[in-house]
mmCIF file of C-alpha atoms in Angstrom:
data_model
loop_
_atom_site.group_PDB
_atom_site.id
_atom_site.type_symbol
_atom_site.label_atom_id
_atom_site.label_comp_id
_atom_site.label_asym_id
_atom_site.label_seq_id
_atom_site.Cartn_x
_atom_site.Cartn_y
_atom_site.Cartn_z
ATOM 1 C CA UNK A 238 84.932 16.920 -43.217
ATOM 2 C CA UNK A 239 83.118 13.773 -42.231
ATOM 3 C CA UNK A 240 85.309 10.248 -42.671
ATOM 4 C CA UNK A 241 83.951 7.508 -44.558
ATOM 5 C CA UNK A 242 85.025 4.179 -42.420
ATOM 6 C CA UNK A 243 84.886 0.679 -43.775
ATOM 7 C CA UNK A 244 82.259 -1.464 -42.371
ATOM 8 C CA UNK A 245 84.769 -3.626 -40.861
ATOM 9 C CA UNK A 246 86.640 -0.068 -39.359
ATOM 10 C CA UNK A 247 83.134 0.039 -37.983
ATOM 11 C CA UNK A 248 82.765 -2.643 -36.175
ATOM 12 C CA UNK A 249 86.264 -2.224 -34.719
ATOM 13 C CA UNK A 250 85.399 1.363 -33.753
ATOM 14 C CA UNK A 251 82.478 -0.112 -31.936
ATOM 15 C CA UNK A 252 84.609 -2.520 -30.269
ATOM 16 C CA UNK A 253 87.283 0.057 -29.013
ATOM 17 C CA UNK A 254 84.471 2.425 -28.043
ATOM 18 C CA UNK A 255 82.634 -0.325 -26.025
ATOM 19 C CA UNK A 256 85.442 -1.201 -24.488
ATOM 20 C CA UNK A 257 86.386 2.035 -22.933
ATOM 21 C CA UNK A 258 82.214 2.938 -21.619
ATOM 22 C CA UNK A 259 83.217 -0.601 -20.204
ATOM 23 C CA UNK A 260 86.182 0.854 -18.714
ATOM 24 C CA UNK A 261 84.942 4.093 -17.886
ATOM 25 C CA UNK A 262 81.886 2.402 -15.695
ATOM 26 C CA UNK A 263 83.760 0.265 -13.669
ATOM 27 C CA UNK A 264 86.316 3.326 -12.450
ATOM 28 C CA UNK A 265 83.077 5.624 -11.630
ATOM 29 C CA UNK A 266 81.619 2.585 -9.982
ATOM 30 C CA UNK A 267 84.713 1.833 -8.279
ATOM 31 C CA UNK A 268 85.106 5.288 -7.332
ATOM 32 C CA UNK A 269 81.497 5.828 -5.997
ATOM 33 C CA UNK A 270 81.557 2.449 -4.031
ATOM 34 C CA UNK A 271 78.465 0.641 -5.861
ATOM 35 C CA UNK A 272 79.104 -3.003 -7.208
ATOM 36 C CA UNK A 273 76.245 -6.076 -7.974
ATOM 37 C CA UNK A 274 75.522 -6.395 -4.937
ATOM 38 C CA UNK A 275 74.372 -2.805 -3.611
ATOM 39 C CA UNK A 276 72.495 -2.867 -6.484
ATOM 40 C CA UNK A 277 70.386 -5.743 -6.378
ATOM 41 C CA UNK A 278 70.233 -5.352 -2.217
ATOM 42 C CA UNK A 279 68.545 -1.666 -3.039
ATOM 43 C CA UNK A 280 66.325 -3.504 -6.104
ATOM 44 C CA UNK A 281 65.329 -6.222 -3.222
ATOM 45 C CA UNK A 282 64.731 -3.449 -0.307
ATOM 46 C CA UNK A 283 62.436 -1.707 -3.100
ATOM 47 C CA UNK A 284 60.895 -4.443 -3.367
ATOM 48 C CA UNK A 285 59.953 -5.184 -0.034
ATOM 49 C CA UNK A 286 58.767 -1.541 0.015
ATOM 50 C CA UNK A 287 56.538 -1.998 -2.691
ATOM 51 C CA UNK A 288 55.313 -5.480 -1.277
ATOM 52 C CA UNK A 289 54.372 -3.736 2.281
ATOM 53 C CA UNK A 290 53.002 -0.867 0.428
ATOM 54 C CA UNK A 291 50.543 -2.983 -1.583
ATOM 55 C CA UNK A 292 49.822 -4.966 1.872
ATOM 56 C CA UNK A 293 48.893 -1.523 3.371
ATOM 57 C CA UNK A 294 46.547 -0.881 0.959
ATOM 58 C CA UNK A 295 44.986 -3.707 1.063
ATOM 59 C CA UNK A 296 44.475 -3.771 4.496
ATOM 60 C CA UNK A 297 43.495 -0.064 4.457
ATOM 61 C CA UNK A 298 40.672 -1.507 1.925
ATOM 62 C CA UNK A 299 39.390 -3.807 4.188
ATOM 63 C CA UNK A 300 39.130 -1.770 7.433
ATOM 64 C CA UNK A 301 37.102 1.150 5.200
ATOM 65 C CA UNK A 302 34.782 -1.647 3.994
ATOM 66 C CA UNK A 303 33.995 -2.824 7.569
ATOM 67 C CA UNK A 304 33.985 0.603 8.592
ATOM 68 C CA UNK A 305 31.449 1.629 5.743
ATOM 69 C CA UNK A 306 29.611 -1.751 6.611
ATOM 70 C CA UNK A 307 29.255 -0.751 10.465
ATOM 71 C CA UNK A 308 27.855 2.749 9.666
ATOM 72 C CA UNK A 309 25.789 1.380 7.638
ATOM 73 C CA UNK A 310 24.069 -1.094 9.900
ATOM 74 C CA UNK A 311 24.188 1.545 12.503
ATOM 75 C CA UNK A 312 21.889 3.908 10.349
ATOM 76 C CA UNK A 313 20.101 0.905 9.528
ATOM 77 C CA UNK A 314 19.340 0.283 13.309
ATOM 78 C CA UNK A 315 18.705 4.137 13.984
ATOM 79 C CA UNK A 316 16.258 4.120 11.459
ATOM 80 C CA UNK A 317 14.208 0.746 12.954
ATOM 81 C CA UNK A 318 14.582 2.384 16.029
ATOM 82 C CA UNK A 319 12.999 5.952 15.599
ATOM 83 C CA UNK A 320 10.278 3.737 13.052
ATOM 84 C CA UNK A 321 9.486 1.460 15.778
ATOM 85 C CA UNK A 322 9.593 4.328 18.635
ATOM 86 C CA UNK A 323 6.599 5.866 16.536
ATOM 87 C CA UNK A 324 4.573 2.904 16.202
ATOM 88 C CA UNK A 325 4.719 2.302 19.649
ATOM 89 C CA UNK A 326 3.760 5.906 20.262
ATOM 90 C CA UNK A 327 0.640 5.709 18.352
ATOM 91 C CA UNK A 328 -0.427 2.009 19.555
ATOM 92 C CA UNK A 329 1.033 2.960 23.271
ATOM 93 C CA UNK A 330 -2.422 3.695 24.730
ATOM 94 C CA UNK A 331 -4.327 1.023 22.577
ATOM 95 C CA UNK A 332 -4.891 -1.343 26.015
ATOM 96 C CA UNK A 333 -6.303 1.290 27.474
ATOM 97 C CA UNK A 334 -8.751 2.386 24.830
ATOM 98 C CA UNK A 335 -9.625 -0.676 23.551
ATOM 99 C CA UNK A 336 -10.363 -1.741 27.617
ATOM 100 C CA UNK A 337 -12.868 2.204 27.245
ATOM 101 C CA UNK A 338 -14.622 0.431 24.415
ATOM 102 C CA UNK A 339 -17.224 -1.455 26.256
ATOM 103 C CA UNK A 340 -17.616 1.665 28.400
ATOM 104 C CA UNK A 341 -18.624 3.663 25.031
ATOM 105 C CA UNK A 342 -21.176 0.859 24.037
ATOM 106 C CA UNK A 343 -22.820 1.319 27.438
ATOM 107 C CA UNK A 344 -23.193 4.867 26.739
ATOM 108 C CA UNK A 345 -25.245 3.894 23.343
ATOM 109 C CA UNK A 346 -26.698 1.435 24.953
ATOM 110 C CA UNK A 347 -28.176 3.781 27.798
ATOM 111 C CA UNK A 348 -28.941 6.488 25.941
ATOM 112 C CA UNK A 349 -31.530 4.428 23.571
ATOM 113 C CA UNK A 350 -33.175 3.673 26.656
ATOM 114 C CA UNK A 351 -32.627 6.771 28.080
ATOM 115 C CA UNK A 352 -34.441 8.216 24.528
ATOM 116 C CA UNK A 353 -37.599 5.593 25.618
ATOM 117 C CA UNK A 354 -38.245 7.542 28.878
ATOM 118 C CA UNK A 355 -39.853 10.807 29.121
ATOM 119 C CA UNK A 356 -36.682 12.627 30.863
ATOM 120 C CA UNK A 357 -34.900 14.840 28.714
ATOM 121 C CA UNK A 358 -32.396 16.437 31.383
ATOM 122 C CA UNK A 359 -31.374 12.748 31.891
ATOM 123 C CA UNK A 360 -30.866 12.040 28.088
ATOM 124 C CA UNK A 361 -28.766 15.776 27.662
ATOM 125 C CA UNK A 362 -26.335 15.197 30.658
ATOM 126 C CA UNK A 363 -25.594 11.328 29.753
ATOM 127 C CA UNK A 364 -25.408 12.238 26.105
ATOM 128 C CA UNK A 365 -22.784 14.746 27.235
ATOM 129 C CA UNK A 366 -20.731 12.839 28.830
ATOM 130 C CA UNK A 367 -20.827 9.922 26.418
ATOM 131 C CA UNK A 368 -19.890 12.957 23.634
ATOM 132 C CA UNK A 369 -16.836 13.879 25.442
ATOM 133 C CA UNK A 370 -15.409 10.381 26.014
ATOM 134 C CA UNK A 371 -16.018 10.019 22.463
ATOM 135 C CA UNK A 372 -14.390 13.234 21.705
ATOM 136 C CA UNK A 373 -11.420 12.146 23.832
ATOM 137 C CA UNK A 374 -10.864 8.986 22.555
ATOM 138 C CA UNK A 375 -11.289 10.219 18.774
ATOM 139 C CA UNK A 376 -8.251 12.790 19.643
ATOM 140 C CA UNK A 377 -5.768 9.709 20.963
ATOM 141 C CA UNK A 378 -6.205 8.415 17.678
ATOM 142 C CA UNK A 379 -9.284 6.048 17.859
ATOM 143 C CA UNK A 380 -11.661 5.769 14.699
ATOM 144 C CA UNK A 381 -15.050 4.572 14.551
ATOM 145 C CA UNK A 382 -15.485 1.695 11.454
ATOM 146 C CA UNK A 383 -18.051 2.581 8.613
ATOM 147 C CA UNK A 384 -19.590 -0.373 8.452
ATOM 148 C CA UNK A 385 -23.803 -0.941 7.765
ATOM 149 C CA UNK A 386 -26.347 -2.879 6.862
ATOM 150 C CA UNK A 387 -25.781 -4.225 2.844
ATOM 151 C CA UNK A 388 -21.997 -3.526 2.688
ATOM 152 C CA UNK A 389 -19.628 -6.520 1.085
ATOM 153 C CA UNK A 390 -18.655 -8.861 3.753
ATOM 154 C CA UNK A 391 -14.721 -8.811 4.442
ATOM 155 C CA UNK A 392 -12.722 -11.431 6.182
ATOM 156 C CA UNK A 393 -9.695 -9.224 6.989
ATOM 157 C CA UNK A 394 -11.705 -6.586 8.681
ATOM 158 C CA UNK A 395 -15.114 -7.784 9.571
ATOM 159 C CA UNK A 396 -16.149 -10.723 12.174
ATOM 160 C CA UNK A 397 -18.656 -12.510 11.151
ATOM 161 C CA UNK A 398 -20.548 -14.295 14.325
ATOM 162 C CA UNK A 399 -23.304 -15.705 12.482
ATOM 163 C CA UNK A 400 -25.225 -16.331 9.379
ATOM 164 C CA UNK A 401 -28.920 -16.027 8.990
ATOM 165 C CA UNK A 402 -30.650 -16.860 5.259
ATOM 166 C CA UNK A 403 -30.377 -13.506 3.317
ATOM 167 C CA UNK A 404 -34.449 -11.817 2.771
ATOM 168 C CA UNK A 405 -33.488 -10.671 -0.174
ATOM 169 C CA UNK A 406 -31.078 -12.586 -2.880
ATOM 170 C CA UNK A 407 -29.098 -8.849 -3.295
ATOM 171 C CA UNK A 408 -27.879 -9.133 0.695
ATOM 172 C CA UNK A 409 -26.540 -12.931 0.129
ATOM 173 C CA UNK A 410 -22.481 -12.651 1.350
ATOM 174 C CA UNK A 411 -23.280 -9.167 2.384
ATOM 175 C CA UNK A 412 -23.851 -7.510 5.739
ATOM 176 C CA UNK A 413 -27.391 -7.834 7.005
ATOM 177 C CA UNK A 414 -26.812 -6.241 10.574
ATOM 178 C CA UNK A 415 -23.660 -4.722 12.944
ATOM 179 C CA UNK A 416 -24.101 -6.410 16.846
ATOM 180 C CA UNK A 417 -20.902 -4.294 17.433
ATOM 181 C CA UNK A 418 -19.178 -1.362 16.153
ATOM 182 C CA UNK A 419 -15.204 -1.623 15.309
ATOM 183 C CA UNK A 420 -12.958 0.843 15.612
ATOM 184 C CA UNK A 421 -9.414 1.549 14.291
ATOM 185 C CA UNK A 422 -6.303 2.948 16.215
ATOM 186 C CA UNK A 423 -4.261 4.973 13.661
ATOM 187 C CA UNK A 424 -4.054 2.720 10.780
ATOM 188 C CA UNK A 425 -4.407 -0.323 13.141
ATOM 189 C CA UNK A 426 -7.729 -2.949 14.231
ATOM 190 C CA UNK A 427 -7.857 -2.659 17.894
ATOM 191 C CA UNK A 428 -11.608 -4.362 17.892
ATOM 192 C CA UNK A 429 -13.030 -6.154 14.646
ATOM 193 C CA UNK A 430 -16.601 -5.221 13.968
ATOM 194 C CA UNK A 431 -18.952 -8.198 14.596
ATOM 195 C CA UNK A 432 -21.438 -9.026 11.804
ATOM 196 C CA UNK A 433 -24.563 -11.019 10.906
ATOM 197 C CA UNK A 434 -24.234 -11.644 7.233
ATOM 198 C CA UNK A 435 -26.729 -13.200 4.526
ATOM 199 C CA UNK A 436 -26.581 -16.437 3.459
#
């Protein structure tokens, strides 16, 4: 059977009851040993915890950036490395050939004459050789220019050495005769192709 208190019995109750948890915590704190203080020394050494804990982090945040950062600049410079390791593969020889180029235009050169005289042993064995340093060069990567008479004129890969008044008003800004060939090494210019165009 439940009791009905008064609201002031209540509030007595309450006060009696409060009075003994009261009671009853400072005996089990007593008994255990814990007061204020060991509380709010653990509360601060948790703290202090947490603090170093956050500074760890932090810290730990930092070093994986610069890590991450280093790695990445070391990819970076792996990459620019092996990219310019293959450029200078392909251009390595390009003294060399472009120093043969002169050597090829004498072959031309000779063999028109050669074509004048009535010797055709002569012409076969110089036109021979001349094919096979041409074939040689063409497999180390050199290109011969298509470039002829009534093409557009092009700053950026022709050389113009002179200009002569066009003979016909189609050829005027246009190629009107190649004095020497140009070639290419790989995608690169290693001798400009030198032009007479129409004025």
């Amino acid at each position: 059977m439940a009791v009905l208190l008064l609201p002031s019995e209540k509030i007595e109750r309450n006060a009696i009851m409060g009075k003994k948890d009261k009671m009853k915590e400072t005996e089990y704190e007593e008994e255990v040993g814990f007061d204020e203080t060991d509380i709010s020394e653990q509360e601060a050494a948790e703290e202090k915890v947490t603090d170093a804990l956050a500074e760890l982090q932090e810290e730990f945040q930092r070093e994986k950036d610069r890590y991450l950062r280093l790695f990445a600049e070391f990819e970076n410079f792996k990459k620019r490395t092996a990219r310019e390791r293959v450029d200078m593969f392909k251009t390595a020889g390009a003294d060399v050939i472009g120093s043969l180029l002169p050597v090829l235009d004498d072959f031309e050169r000779a063999l028109k004459e050669i074509e004048k005289s009535e010797d055709d042993s002569l012409h076969k064995g110089v036109e021979l050789i001349h094919n096979k340093l041409r074939e040689t060069l063409k497999s180390k990567g050199l290109h011969l220019m298509d470039v002829k008479p009534g093409d557009a004129f092009d700053a950026d890969s022709h050389e113009a050495i002179t200009q002569i008044p066009a003979p016909e008003d189609k050829l005027k800004g246009k190629i009107i005769d190649v004095v020497e060939k140009g070639y290419t090494l790989g995608d690169k210019i290693i001798r400009y192709p030198k032009v007479v165009i129409g004025q």
